[in-house]
């Protein structure tokens, strides 16, 4: 016996109505910003998610320690890694990457280690940008995540190897990932995040910026690179190939940043072009004696390379990529009295950095000494 047509019609309405309600009651899928998708595609997110083995209060600092037996966050020769957190009165976070040498061979890591390597994770004195007692410090009331440097690979390595009979852990990315994870868990919804770093830490802001965007995809953020300009010497056929092999560096860079393998500094232009809320500030002296030695360049060769790469980026994204480039051979400023006392065109680095994070364009000019 056939079923009346009206029952088919009623059944069809029920199916359609039920499907519509099901669609409307389901939460919409959360789509990541395209820049986050591109960063995730590099695979760098595998360094996130580490958990500290213990926590210790040291005066105003909360110190997180990581178990070296896990083989993730660890110092160059196996010492325990740690990061320190100091809470401030605001909801802003200064994520600071420490500087301190680099090594990539038996010669540089073992034979010359007394002058090239930090072997343990230690906190720097609270000077310069870290000084909460200075009324002229624009970051005095910010929370601070202090990230020690002890991997020898400018926060960029992902390798364990032997230099003679010594095991070396170039685990800079794991150390950085541990610190970014601590940032995310401690300050899940900050108003502002500044990823800053000096020297090796300046180079580390390349990956620090990328990881910060992964864990805080919708936050406005800023980068302050102090004397670690992300440059490579294209004519270095001696040391750079060893770094590329033993760290390796560069690695985990977005496929669409076609200029990044040759000059990792171009990651800043790449990110600015995809993130309308990102601003990047760069400090350097034009003939930085430390970085030019690292790159096997003389003073004029380093200055030419620094100007060439940064001029090129500024020509396209200069509204949000500005320089504070002084004359001379000085190396690093963020933890130096010069942060307050060394003006360029009448503006101190402290004033300039404060203007950057407040999006005050008039007080944040692009300045390069003649």
XYZ file of N, CA and C in Angstrom, residues 8 14 71 105 137 140 150 158 171 189 221 239 252:
39
model
N 5.216 12.367 2.512
C 6.526 12.672 1.931
C 6.872 14.143 2.113
N 10.500 18.239 7.656
C 11.179 17.920 8.909
C 12.685 17.765 8.712
N 65.581 16.379 27.054
C 66.237 16.622 25.775
C 65.568 17.666 24.919
N 81.101 25.142 15.835
C 82.149 24.207 15.436
C 82.954 23.836 16.673
N 61.511 55.039 32.160
C 61.451 53.766 31.437
C 60.008 53.513 31.004
N 58.472 50.298 32.583
C 58.723 50.068 34.005
C 57.617 49.268 34.676
N 71.734 30.426 26.128
C 72.825 29.494 26.459
C 72.918 28.345 25.465
N 68.331 23.604 16.175
C 67.527 22.409 16.435
C 68.381 21.186 16.103
N 69.861 23.809 20.970
C 68.410 23.692 21.111
C 67.761 25.059 21.308
N 46.002 36.704 27.871
C 45.333 37.760 27.099
C 45.971 39.115 27.394
N 51.152 43.329 18.272
C 52.481 43.047 18.814
C 53.532 43.910 18.132
N 82.485 30.133 7.508
C 81.748 29.949 8.753
C 80.252 29.735 8.540
N 63.041 26.657 9.286
C 61.675 26.938 9.736
C 61.206 28.340 9.338
